[in-house]
Amino acid sequence: MSSIFLKKFQIMRGAKQIFGFTKALHYGMRRVLFARMNVGCKRYDFREIEPFWQKFWEEHGTFCVRDDNSKEKYYALDMFPYPSGSGLHIGHPEGYTASDILARHRRANGFNVLHPMGWDAFGLPAEQHAIATGIAPAINSAQNIEVFRKQIKSIGFAIDWSREINTTDPHYYKWTQWIFLQLLKHGLAYVDERPVWWCDGLKSVLANEEVISGRSERGNFPVQRRNLRQWILRITEYADKLLDGLDGIDWPDSTKRQQIAWIGKSNGANIRFKVDGHDDEIAVYTTRPDTLFGATYLAVAPEHPLLEKIVAKGFAADVSKYIEESKRKSDMERTDLAKVKTGVPTGTCVINPANGRRIEVWVADYVLFGYGSGAIMAVPAHDERDYEFAQRHGIPIIRVIDDSVGNSILPYSGEGTLINSGEFNGLFSADARTRITEMLAKKRMGEAAQNYRLRDWIFSRQRYWGEPIPIVWVSAADYGAAIANEKFHMGEFLPDVPVCYEENGVTQCALPLRSEHLPLVLPNTSNYLPSDGGESPLAHIASWVNVHINVETGEIVPSENFNGADGHWISGRRETNTMPQWAGSCWYHLRYMSPNCETQLVDPSSAEYWKSPDFYIGGAEHAVLHLLYARFWHRFLFDIGAIKTGKEPFRKLFHQGIILGEDGTKMSKSRGNVINPDEIIARYGADALRLYEMFLGPLDMMKPWNMRGIEGVFRFLKKVWSEFIDGDGNCRTFAPCPSAECQKIANETIKKVGDDIEALKFNTAISQLMICVNTMQKAGGFCKNFAESFLKILAPFAPHIAEELWSRLGNKSSIVDAGWPTYDASKVVSRSRRIAIQVNGKVRAECSMDDGNMSEDDIFKLALENANVARHIAEKAIIKKIYANGKVINFVTE
RNA sequence: GCUCGAGUGGUGAAAUUGGUAAACACGCCAGACUUAGGAUCUGGUGCCUAGCGGCUUGAGGGUUCGAGUCCCUCCCCGAGCACCA
């Protein structure tokens, strides 16, 4: 290090100390004497600028928003994060920045903007962490939230932090529990002991949706079937409403398609086949009643309840062996498409109601018990699976549909003209479906029917870290006596039909808590492991589980403290299952509107004002589950009148694309390609991070991170800085008189940036900002009028630098309240236009035409004067001349 | 297997939806300034060709005066569904 350098370095350090001192002085005296208006740094020192303005916004409540009927509202919602222990991921700010740009743009355009943030903090990882470390999930979760909040705040979003919500806060989950009780009251919640996915690795039950090809979605552990009592929500009741609601909403097509596929509505018929020699009938569901005459066997799932009863004597052994084998198979084995289709005959026949023909009943595990009636009519000629099975087992194949081109290859699963179908011969498939269904209805052997792939939602989890389900189980005898009591006080959420289950020969009935019992707070424990029976860790807490209830007063006391004995008191056990993580995220969009309302889940006047989010952004991984469940609850709340403003919660939805690592693969710790937002902010600042994430490419595309790319936007910010601030740290003075060229680029930029923001094309908006600065720089700097306008349109993208420069220009209030500049459309059009001249479709020259005053002939004449054009036309005759308005002319020769 | 979405320079990507392909940025090359800088500024940069010129949007066809954009057939990548009768 040279001595001169050393000296400078020392001086700089000294200056910094003095500055630090004066800074402290400023802070100390702010309230009394004056507020420091801006950072005032010489160079683009984002490390000073960004915290300063973040503090400014916080202290001035810049983004706190109130219901204000004098202004139009705009509600921008992010999918709230699960605050994981690894901190904010670089993907989080992508969506948040997008919604923030929209929020700030709308605000500048006079909207009253709500842009909130919160935490989806219940969930498995905190519980796993607790099992591993013994640290309570509540503590761990609070710490993670602390980190997330700090990280998100460091990016400078226009978030109203006074509305922050947390799904694990009893004030919040009080209403999650309340919604559950409403579902119960309206007959949409029930319990059932049924096979569910049990994951030994997670020690928990998983929903169908959380199991991916035989393994848990989270953790990738193997799963198996197990019978457990579960709470189940009747989402199937809403299948049609959920389907219909997709019509009017602005969502990505792929997401709508996924939901439609998930609901999986099909039209067809239920057909009953009489069992030969029995009184029983086997019902099947088919979408192709037109192929009924081609049914050559009937196949039932191994779980089918009639199987045991109808199997013929000599076949019973093979059938029960087959049933045992399929029980042992994992679902993965059973649903493996590559495997051969197995099955055994039952020796029993059924009668085809169409033609009276006897066809054999088989048991085959390619028939799923969970769909339709667990039995199918098999038409090998017109179904690939049945064809494969029939070929393998030597079952006859009868063709009943001719396709239009006379193709004879089977199986043919398309439509066509009926043959071998008696009176229905000659009909086309669609007609035949109607007619055959009518015929069956007349014979009372079937009727038209719809089916759905959607199953009811298994809503309980055998976990600690979730919302407690506010139910007490009491014996049927106590329940019956209690509701017969004239003074019965527990009826607030009582369903018309009691929810019951059998346990050790005793019927238990669900007694819902009352509103005043909510929130039912999650009790503390130190044992987070489930019981051996697969019950939740809550089952260990006897003092919490066992209660006595006074059915006349609603008073509930722990049984260990109960010493009375009069007849109004009954004993019960609290439900120990908790709700799944989806519960809290089903309605949070409503809570932000009035986060502190104690008396209702959302204050009606706030709900009336904010209605529903105008923009909702989050990952495509939630295309089905969260977005379907949230729609279900929202619809339900609408139906019971709890909310009055719209059936659909999210009218405009967008999915941001995943940001990949620099190597083009998904970021992961194991690959070592994780980018930490904190490090980016430390090195380039939050504005550069925001700008870069938006500049990377189209918002909805998957795109790789590139460390060098961020240098580019950082350079841009420095360039902007030096256009406003000279080498001494003083604000430049701007020339008042702009050239036509400057006016053009200024107006173009205002127009394009505004348009691109609304179209979510942030990458091209930023590119326009860059073009604009480059042009201004070459023209000798910003002109006076446009300098301020430029900062206003930069502000949504890079709010900190925009505030600092805005203040340095002498403005006294935040740029957030400075509005959005207007543009002069007439200035955007340039006086002379350049037109491409093509010969036979290839560009050969370019000419410029002044104004719009030239006639077509003049333009052609001008074009032909061009030497290169003339050369390419040569002696050939021009057979056609094309003039595309103001863009291109084309001479066609031959 | 089915259903979508995509494929454009060395790289991330633009392209007013049928009208001058490659804007903007990265990288690279050359230069200026610089006794220092996590610098900055200027010019160049699709490919082939010494040049004239020719060729270029995964491949091949087609429609059109004109195709990255529309149609057909493939190839490859990504996502979702996956025996749903």
mmCIF file of C-alpha atoms in Angstrom, chain A residues 253-577:
data_model
loop_
_atom_site.group_PDB
_atom_site.id
_atom_site.type_symbol
_atom_site.label_atom_id
_atom_site.label_comp_id
_atom_site.label_asym_id
_atom_site.label_seq_id
_atom_site.Cartn_x
_atom_site.Cartn_y
_atom_site.Cartn_z
ATOM 1 C CA ASP A 253 -54.957 -21.792 -18.203
ATOM 2 C CA SER A 254 -52.717 -24.567 -16.975
ATOM 3 C CA THR A 255 -53.860 -23.999 -13.406
ATOM 4 C CA LYS A 256 -57.505 -24.051 -14.390
ATOM 5 C CA ARG A 257 -56.890 -27.205 -16.353
ATOM 6 C CA GLN A 258 -55.211 -28.834 -13.372
ATOM 7 C CA GLN A 259 -58.158 -28.023 -11.134
ATOM 8 C CA ILE A 260 -60.628 -29.282 -13.731
ATOM 9 C CA ALA A 261 -58.640 -32.493 -14.043
ATOM 10 C CA TRP A 262 -58.439 -32.835 -10.271
ATOM 11 C CA ILE A 263 -62.192 -32.506 -9.882
ATOM 12 C CA GLY A 264 -62.468 -34.877 -12.838
ATOM 13 C CA LYS A 265 -66.159 -34.672 -13.583
ATOM 14 C CA SER A 266 -67.427 -37.187 -16.090
ATOM 15 C CA ASN A 267 -70.837 -37.939 -17.520
ATOM 16 C CA GLY A 268 -72.085 -41.439 -17.987
ATOM 17 C CA ALA A 269 -74.480 -43.941 -16.485
ATOM 18 C CA ASN A 270 -74.839 -46.244 -13.543
ATOM 19 C CA ILE A 271 -75.806 -49.679 -14.758
ATOM 20 C CA ARG A 272 -76.947 -52.534 -12.539
ATOM 21 C CA PHE A 273 -76.163 -56.117 -13.492
ATOM 22 C CA LYS A 274 -78.250 -58.791 -11.832
ATOM 23 C CA VAL A 275 -76.130 -61.552 -10.338
ATOM 24 C CA ASP A 276 -77.149 -64.915 -11.756
ATOM 25 C CA GLY A 277 -78.534 -67.126 -9.023
ATOM 26 C CA HIS A 278 -78.562 -64.366 -6.383
ATOM 27 C CA ASP A 279 -80.860 -61.526 -5.456
ATOM 28 C CA ASP A 280 -77.997 -59.097 -5.580
ATOM 29 C CA GLU A 281 -77.062 -56.618 -8.251
ATOM 30 C CA ILE A 282 -73.639 -55.259 -9.059
ATOM 31 C CA ALA A 283 -73.634 -51.603 -10.020
ATOM 32 C CA VAL A 284 -71.061 -50.225 -12.404
ATOM 33 C CA TYR A 285 -70.362 -46.724 -13.602
ATOM 34 C CA THR A 286 -69.461 -46.167 -17.213
ATOM 35 C CA THR A 287 -68.940 -43.178 -19.486
ATOM 36 C CA ARG A 288 -69.682 -45.401 -22.455
ATOM 37 C CA PRO A 289 -73.160 -46.888 -22.119
ATOM 38 C CA ASP A 290 -73.105 -46.966 -25.937
ATOM 39 C CA THR A 291 -70.745 -49.945 -25.694
ATOM 40 C CA LEU A 292 -72.962 -51.939 -23.336
ATOM 41 C CA PHE A 293 -73.609 -54.689 -25.907
ATOM 42 C CA GLY A 294 -69.885 -55.255 -26.096
ATOM 43 C CA ALA A 295 -69.492 -55.984 -22.387
ATOM 44 C CA THR A 296 -68.053 -59.494 -22.194
ATOM 45 C CA TYR A 297 -67.177 -59.624 -18.517
ATOM 46 C CA LEU A 298 -67.593 -57.618 -15.357
ATOM 47 C CA ALA A 299 -64.655 -56.830 -13.123
ATOM 48 C CA VAL A 300 -64.794 -55.851 -9.468
ATOM 49 C CA ALA A 301 -62.109 -54.443 -7.208
ATOM 50 C CA PRO A 302 -60.641 -56.839 -4.611
ATOM 51 C CA GLU A 303 -62.216 -54.712 -1.880
ATOM 52 C CA HIS A 304 -65.705 -55.049 -3.323
ATOM 53 C CA PRO A 305 -68.151 -55.932 -0.501
ATOM 54 C CA LEU A 306 -70.293 -58.350 -2.554
ATOM 55 C CA LEU A 307 -67.343 -60.416 -3.632
ATOM 56 C CA GLU A 308 -67.309 -62.847 -0.759
ATOM 57 C CA LYS A 309 -71.027 -63.416 -1.008
ATOM 58 C CA ILE A 310 -71.268 -64.138 -4.713
ATOM 59 C CA VAL A 311 -68.113 -66.127 -5.381
ATOM 60 C CA ALA A 312 -68.888 -69.646 -6.637
ATOM 61 C CA LYS A 313 -67.864 -72.594 -4.543
ATOM 62 C CA GLY A 314 -64.977 -73.947 -6.522
ATOM 63 C CA PHE A 315 -63.505 -70.458 -6.934
ATOM 64 C CA ALA A 316 -63.495 -69.168 -3.366
ATOM 65 C CA ALA A 317 -59.970 -70.279 -2.553
ATOM 66 C CA ASP A 318 -58.399 -68.623 -5.579
ATOM 67 C CA VAL A 319 -60.403 -65.466 -5.067
ATOM 68 C CA SER A 320 -59.475 -65.056 -1.423
ATOM 69 C CA LYS A 321 -55.859 -65.774 -2.270
ATOM 70 C CA TYR A 322 -56.009 -63.058 -4.887
ATOM 71 C CA ILE A 323 -57.595 -60.610 -2.438
ATOM 72 C CA GLU A 324 -54.856 -61.324 0.091
ATOM 73 C CA GLU A 325 -52.162 -60.757 -2.515
ATOM 74 C CA SER A 326 -53.516 -57.433 -3.604
ATOM 75 C CA LYS A 327 -53.802 -56.290 0.008
ATOM 76 C CA ARG A 328 -50.115 -56.886 0.420
ATOM 77 C CA LYS A 329 -49.258 -54.952 -2.696
ATOM 78 C CA SER A 330 -48.343 -51.353 -2.237
ATOM 79 C CA ASP A 331 -50.369 -48.849 -4.154
ATOM 80 C CA MET A 332 -47.360 -48.210 -6.274
ATOM 81 C CA GLU A 333 -47.315 -51.815 -7.388
ATOM 82 C CA ARG A 334 -51.041 -51.842 -7.981
ATOM 83 C CA THR A 335 -51.054 -48.710 -10.069
ATOM 84 C CA ASP A 336 -47.940 -49.481 -12.050
ATOM 85 C CA LEU A 337 -49.061 -49.212 -15.638
ATOM 86 C CA ALA A 338 -46.260 -51.410 -16.881
ATOM 87 C CA LYS A 339 -47.346 -54.460 -14.957
ATOM 88 C CA VAL A 340 -49.582 -57.102 -16.457
ATOM 89 C CA LYS A 341 -53.239 -56.973 -15.578
ATOM 90 C CA THR A 342 -53.942 -59.741 -13.126
ATOM 91 C CA GLY A 343 -57.262 -61.139 -12.021
ATOM 92 C CA VAL A 344 -59.172 -64.346 -11.253
ATOM 93 C CA PRO A 345 -62.674 -65.494 -12.191
ATOM 94 C CA THR A 346 -65.343 -65.786 -9.499
ATOM 95 C CA GLY A 347 -67.251 -68.529 -11.275
ATOM 96 C CA THR A 348 -70.367 -66.400 -11.052
ATOM 97 C CA CYS A 349 -72.182 -64.657 -13.871
ATOM 98 C CA VAL A 350 -74.225 -61.504 -14.181
ATOM 99 C CA ILE A 351 -76.911 -60.684 -16.725
ATOM 100 C CA ASN A 352 -76.250 -57.936 -19.230
ATOM 101 C CA PRO A 353 -79.439 -55.852 -18.929
ATOM 102 C CA ALA A 354 -79.243 -54.880 -22.586
ATOM 103 C CA ASN A 355 -79.409 -58.312 -24.154
ATOM 104 C CA GLY A 356 -79.862 -60.772 -21.297
ATOM 105 C CA ARG A 357 -76.531 -62.402 -22.047
ATOM 106 C CA ARG A 358 -74.639 -63.962 -19.131
ATOM 107 C CA ILE A 359 -71.144 -62.615 -18.615
ATOM 108 C CA GLU A 360 -68.583 -63.732 -16.086
ATOM 109 C CA VAL A 361 -67.552 -61.762 -13.026
ATOM 110 C CA TRP A 362 -63.831 -61.392 -12.427
ATOM 111 C CA VAL A 363 -61.917 -59.821 -9.611
ATOM 112 C CA ALA A 364 -59.057 -57.649 -10.844
ATOM 113 C CA ASP A 365 -56.960 -55.104 -9.062
ATOM 114 C CA TYR A 366 -56.845 -52.753 -12.010
ATOM 115 C CA VAL A 367 -60.347 -51.845 -10.889
ATOM 116 C CA LEU A 368 -60.110 -49.177 -8.216
ATOM 117 C CA PHE A 369 -62.399 -49.471 -5.254
ATOM 118 C CA GLY A 370 -62.303 -45.747 -4.593
ATOM 119 C CA TYR A 371 -63.789 -44.643 -7.872
ATOM 120 C CA GLY A 372 -67.338 -45.121 -9.074
ATOM 121 C CA SER A 373 -68.827 -48.252 -7.535
ATOM 122 C CA GLY A 374 -65.611 -50.248 -7.476
ATOM 123 C CA ALA A 375 -66.825 -52.379 -10.356
ATOM 124 C CA ILE A 376 -66.746 -52.016 -14.129
ATOM 125 C CA MET A 377 -68.443 -53.458 -17.137
ATOM 126 C CA ALA A 378 -65.544 -54.492 -19.336
ATOM 127 C CA VAL A 379 -65.726 -53.867 -23.055
ATOM 128 C CA PRO A 380 -62.486 -55.256 -24.463
ATOM 129 C CA ALA A 381 -63.158 -54.136 -28.019
ATOM 130 C CA HIS A 382 -63.317 -50.494 -27.015
ATOM 131 C CA ASP A 383 -61.105 -50.070 -23.975
ATOM 132 C CA GLU A 384 -57.371 -50.601 -23.916
ATOM 133 C CA ARG A 385 -57.236 -51.951 -20.384
ATOM 134 C CA ASP A 386 -60.138 -54.354 -20.854
ATOM 135 C CA TYR A 387 -58.625 -55.433 -24.156
ATOM 136 C CA GLU A 388 -55.334 -56.253 -22.515
ATOM 137 C CA PHE A 389 -57.094 -58.165 -19.752
ATOM 138 C CA ALA A 390 -59.358 -60.096 -22.128
ATOM 139 C CA GLN A 391 -56.455 -61.077 -24.357
ATOM 140 C CA ARG A 392 -54.517 -62.324 -21.392
ATOM 141 C CA HIS A 393 -57.360 -64.326 -19.904
ATOM 142 C CA GLY A 394 -59.008 -65.588 -23.060
ATOM 143 C CA ILE A 395 -62.221 -63.621 -22.702
ATOM 144 C CA PRO A 396 -64.322 -62.968 -25.835
ATOM 145 C CA ILE A 397 -64.042 -59.616 -27.580
ATOM 146 C CA ILE A 398 -67.132 -58.259 -29.318
ATOM 147 C CA ARG A 399 -66.920 -55.207 -31.505
ATOM 148 C CA VAL A 400 -69.905 -52.881 -31.172
ATOM 149 C CA ILE A 401 -68.559 -49.601 -32.594
ATOM 150 C CA ASP A 402 -67.456 -48.995 -36.178
ATOM 151 C CA ASP A 403 -65.249 -46.013 -36.691
ATOM 152 C CA SER A 404 -65.918 -43.709 -39.618
ATOM 153 C CA VAL A 405 -62.915 -44.747 -41.708
ATOM 154 C CA GLY A 406 -63.509 -48.467 -41.428
ATOM 155 C CA ASN A 407 -60.353 -49.108 -39.463
ATOM 156 C CA SER A 408 -60.471 -52.596 -38.020
ATOM 157 C CA ILE A 409 -57.736 -52.363 -35.406
ATOM 158 C CA LEU A 410 -58.868 -53.055 -31.847
ATOM 159 C CA PRO A 411 -59.160 -51.762 -29.252
ATOM 160 C CA TYR A 412 -60.896 -48.719 -30.657
ATOM 161 C CA SER A 413 -61.808 -46.248 -27.932
ATOM 162 C CA GLY A 414 -63.188 -43.523 -30.158
ATOM 163 C CA GLU A 415 -66.752 -42.913 -31.208
ATOM 164 C CA GLY A 416 -68.582 -44.306 -34.176
ATOM 165 C CA THR A 417 -71.605 -46.169 -35.435
ATOM 166 C CA LEU A 418 -73.107 -48.983 -33.401
ATOM 167 C CA ILE A 419 -73.065 -52.559 -34.644
ATOM 168 C CA ASN A 420 -73.955 -55.844 -32.927
ATOM 169 C CA SER A 421 -76.195 -53.810 -30.658
ATOM 170 C CA GLY A 422 -79.697 -54.969 -31.575
ATOM 171 C CA GLU A 423 -82.194 -52.166 -31.949
ATOM 172 C CA PHE A 424 -79.444 -49.578 -31.467
ATOM 173 C CA ASN A 425 -77.466 -50.567 -34.555
ATOM 174 C CA GLY A 426 -76.708 -47.659 -36.834
ATOM 175 C CA LEU A 427 -76.864 -45.015 -34.147
ATOM 176 C CA PHE A 428 -73.880 -42.796 -33.557
ATOM 177 C CA SER A 429 -72.182 -43.089 -30.162
ATOM 178 C CA ALA A 430 -73.549 -39.857 -28.711
ATOM 179 C CA ASP A 431 -77.157 -40.705 -29.595
ATOM 180 C CA ALA A 432 -76.701 -44.278 -28.515
ATOM 181 C CA ARG A 433 -75.550 -43.176 -25.087
ATOM 182 C CA THR A 434 -78.777 -41.297 -24.559
ATOM 183 C CA ARG A 435 -80.997 -44.008 -25.984
ATOM 184 C CA ILE A 436 -79.372 -46.891 -24.141
ATOM 185 C CA THR A 437 -79.459 -44.940 -20.886
ATOM 186 C CA GLU A 438 -83.180 -44.285 -21.464
ATOM 187 C CA MET A 439 -83.767 -47.944 -22.126
ATOM 188 C CA LEU A 440 -82.001 -48.885 -18.880
ATOM 189 C CA ALA A 441 -83.969 -46.322 -16.921
ATOM 190 C CA LYS A 442 -87.201 -47.779 -18.276
ATOM 191 C CA LYS A 443 -86.142 -51.228 -17.118
ATOM 192 C CA ARG A 444 -84.969 -49.696 -13.816
ATOM 193 C CA MET A 445 -81.551 -51.199 -14.448
ATOM 194 C CA GLY A 446 -79.682 -47.907 -14.599
ATOM 195 C CA GLU A 447 -79.770 -44.175 -15.038
ATOM 196 C CA ALA A 448 -77.658 -41.277 -16.215
ATOM 197 C CA ALA A 449 -74.987 -40.342 -13.670
ATOM 198 C CA GLN A 450 -72.042 -38.097 -13.083
ATOM 199 C CA ASN A 451 -68.868 -39.061 -11.354
ATOM 200 C CA TYR A 452 -65.967 -37.123 -9.917
ATOM 201 C CA ARG A 453 -62.373 -38.017 -9.292
ATOM 202 C CA LEU A 454 -62.325 -35.543 -6.441
ATOM 203 C CA ARG A 455 -62.443 -37.253 -3.056
ATOM 204 C CA ASP A 456 -63.436 -35.803 0.254
ATOM 205 C CA TRP A 457 -60.686 -33.959 2.045
ATOM 206 C CA ILE A 458 -59.063 -35.826 4.930
ATOM 207 C CA PHE A 459 -58.727 -32.958 7.314
ATOM 208 C CA SER A 460 -57.147 -34.335 10.475
ATOM 209 C CA ARG A 461 -53.481 -34.871 11.210
ATOM 210 C CA GLN A 462 -51.944 -36.876 14.022
ATOM 211 C CA ARG A 463 -49.621 -34.007 14.827
ATOM 212 C CA TYR A 464 -48.950 -31.490 17.533
ATOM 213 C CA TRP A 465 -48.149 -28.352 15.558
ATOM 214 C CA GLY A 466 -51.503 -27.491 14.072
ATOM 215 C CA GLU A 467 -54.801 -25.933 15.038
ATOM 216 C CA PRO A 468 -56.588 -28.069 17.674
ATOM 217 C CA ILE A 469 -59.930 -29.318 16.437
ATOM 218 C CA PRO A 470 -62.482 -27.794 18.831
ATOM 219 C CA ILE A 471 -64.450 -30.937 19.574
ATOM 220 C CA VAL A 472 -65.076 -32.967 22.714
ATOM 221 C CA TRP A 473 -66.054 -36.624 22.314
ATOM 222 C CA VAL A 474 -68.802 -37.768 24.636
ATOM 223 C CA SER A 475 -70.677 -41.039 24.846
ATOM 224 C CA ALA A 476 -73.834 -41.375 22.782
ATOM 225 C CA ALA A 477 -75.828 -41.770 25.978
ATOM 226 C CA ASP A 478 -74.486 -38.526 27.452
ATOM 227 C CA TYR A 479 -74.938 -36.794 24.133
ATOM 228 C CA GLY A 480 -78.520 -37.888 23.788
ATOM 229 C CA ALA A 481 -79.352 -36.880 27.335
ATOM 230 C CA ALA A 482 -77.585 -33.549 26.946
ATOM 231 C CA ILE A 483 -79.438 -32.436 23.819
ATOM 232 C CA ALA A 484 -82.707 -33.542 25.388
ATOM 233 C CA ASN A 485 -82.007 -31.176 28.278
ATOM 234 C CA GLU A 486 -84.159 -28.051 27.908
ATOM 235 C CA LYS A 487 -81.311 -25.856 29.076
ATOM 236 C CA PHE A 488 -78.797 -27.439 26.712
ATOM 237 C CA HIS A 489 -76.204 -24.778 25.993
ATOM 238 C CA MET A 490 -73.796 -26.474 23.598
ATOM 239 C CA GLY A 491 -75.908 -26.237 20.477
ATOM 240 C CA GLU A 492 -74.262 -23.332 18.710
ATOM 241 C CA PHE A 493 -72.471 -25.490 16.144
ATOM 242 C CA LEU A 494 -74.378 -28.718 16.658
ATOM 243 C CA PRO A 495 -74.982 -30.517 13.354
ATOM 244 C CA ASP A 496 -78.462 -31.857 12.559
ATOM 245 C CA VAL A 497 -77.045 -35.348 12.309
ATOM 246 C CA PRO A 498 -74.580 -36.155 15.087
ATOM 247 C CA VAL A 499 -71.044 -37.009 14.043
ATOM 248 C CA CYS A 500 -70.250 -40.353 15.674
ATOM 249 C CA TYR A 501 -67.898 -43.288 15.677
ATOM 250 C CA GLU A 502 -67.615 -46.605 17.516
ATOM 251 C CA GLU A 503 -64.831 -47.164 19.975
ATOM 252 C CA ASN A 504 -64.593 -50.417 21.925
ATOM 253 C CA GLY A 505 -68.276 -50.962 21.371
ATOM 254 C CA VAL A 506 -69.231 -47.523 22.668
ATOM 255 C CA THR A 507 -70.561 -44.882 20.328
ATOM 256 C CA GLN A 508 -68.801 -41.578 20.726
ATOM 257 C CA CYS A 509 -70.442 -38.358 19.577
ATOM 258 C CA ALA A 510 -68.790 -35.105 18.607
ATOM 259 C CA LEU A 511 -69.797 -32.196 20.822
ATOM 260 C CA PRO A 512 -68.628 -28.947 19.246
ATOM 261 C CA LEU A 513 -67.304 -26.166 21.464
ATOM 262 C CA ARG A 514 -69.028 -22.804 21.511
ATOM 263 C CA SER A 515 -67.662 -19.514 20.139
ATOM 264 C CA GLU A 516 -66.715 -18.355 23.614
ATOM 265 C CA HIS A 517 -64.531 -21.444 24.038
ATOM 266 C CA LEU A 518 -62.449 -20.310 21.090
ATOM 267 C CA PRO A 519 -59.629 -20.162 20.559
ATOM 268 C CA LEU A 520 -59.025 -23.630 21.861
ATOM 269 C CA VAL A 521 -55.373 -23.028 22.587
ATOM 270 C CA LEU A 522 -52.758 -25.613 21.775
ATOM 271 C CA PRO A 523 -51.449 -26.893 25.130
ATOM 272 C CA ASN A 524 -47.756 -26.947 25.930
ATOM 273 C CA THR A 525 -45.919 -30.210 25.998
ATOM 274 C CA SER A 526 -42.430 -31.575 25.796
ATOM 275 C CA ASN A 527 -43.323 -34.808 24.053
ATOM 276 C CA TYR A 528 -43.831 -34.269 20.353
ATOM 277 C CA LEU A 529 -43.912 -37.896 19.315
ATOM 278 C CA PRO A 530 -47.194 -39.511 18.324
ATOM 279 C CA SER A 531 -48.550 -42.360 20.396
ATOM 280 C CA ASP A 532 -48.049 -45.913 19.214
ATOM 281 C CA GLY A 533 -51.622 -46.075 18.065
ATOM 282 C CA GLY A 534 -50.872 -43.266 15.666
ATOM 283 C CA GLU A 535 -52.607 -40.666 17.792
ATOM 284 C CA SER A 536 -51.403 -37.107 17.947
ATOM 285 C CA PRO A 537 -48.895 -36.056 20.647
ATOM 286 C CA LEU A 538 -51.796 -34.198 22.251
ATOM 287 C CA ALA A 539 -53.164 -37.578 23.368
ATOM 288 C CA HIS A 540 -50.324 -37.762 25.903
ATOM 289 C CA ILE A 541 -51.593 -34.684 27.730
ATOM 290 C CA ALA A 542 -54.235 -36.268 29.941
ATOM 291 C CA SER A 543 -54.902 -33.079 31.879
ATOM 292 C CA TRP A 544 -55.901 -31.391 28.654
ATOM 293 C CA VAL A 545 -57.668 -34.276 26.974
ATOM 294 C CA ASN A 546 -60.004 -35.333 29.773
ATOM 295 C CA VAL A 547 -62.643 -32.735 30.563
ATOM 296 C CA HIS A 548 -66.003 -32.314 32.202
ATOM 297 C CA ILE A 549 -68.605 -30.160 30.537
ATOM 298 C CA ASN A 550 -71.577 -28.503 32.071
ATOM 299 C CA VAL A 551 -74.146 -28.860 29.297
ATOM 300 C CA GLU A 552 -76.362 -26.156 30.762
ATOM 301 C CA THR A 553 -73.693 -23.477 31.145
ATOM 302 C CA GLY A 554 -71.045 -24.569 28.687
ATOM 303 C CA GLU A 555 -68.448 -24.522 31.420
ATOM 304 C CA ILE A 556 -65.542 -26.876 30.722
ATOM 305 C CA VAL A 557 -63.075 -27.985 33.390
ATOM 306 C CA PRO A 558 -60.219 -30.470 33.357
ATOM 307 C CA SER A 559 -61.488 -33.764 34.766
ATOM 308 C CA GLU A 560 -58.635 -33.881 37.249
ATOM 309 C CA ASN A 561 -60.061 -30.739 38.863
ATOM 310 C CA PHE A 562 -63.648 -31.873 38.698
ATOM 311 C CA ASN A 563 -65.198 -32.926 41.956
ATOM 312 C CA GLY A 564 -68.890 -32.241 41.528
ATOM 313 C CA ALA A 565 -71.318 -34.837 40.353
ATOM 314 C CA ASP A 566 -74.639 -33.334 39.393
ATOM 315 C CA GLY A 567 -76.424 -34.311 36.203
ATOM 316 C CA HIS A 568 -75.540 -31.263 34.122
ATOM 317 C CA TRP A 569 -71.957 -32.364 33.892
ATOM 318 C CA ILE A 570 -70.796 -34.957 31.435
ATOM 319 C CA SER A 571 -67.309 -36.253 30.892
ATOM 320 C CA GLY A 572 -65.563 -36.210 27.559
ATOM 321 C CA ARG A 573 -62.269 -36.475 25.744
ATOM 322 C CA ARG A 574 -60.996 -33.712 23.580
ATOM 323 C CA GLU A 575 -60.243 -34.443 19.970
ATOM 324 C CA THR A 576 -56.479 -34.846 19.791
ATOM 325 C CA ASN A 577 -56.063 -34.586 16.050
#
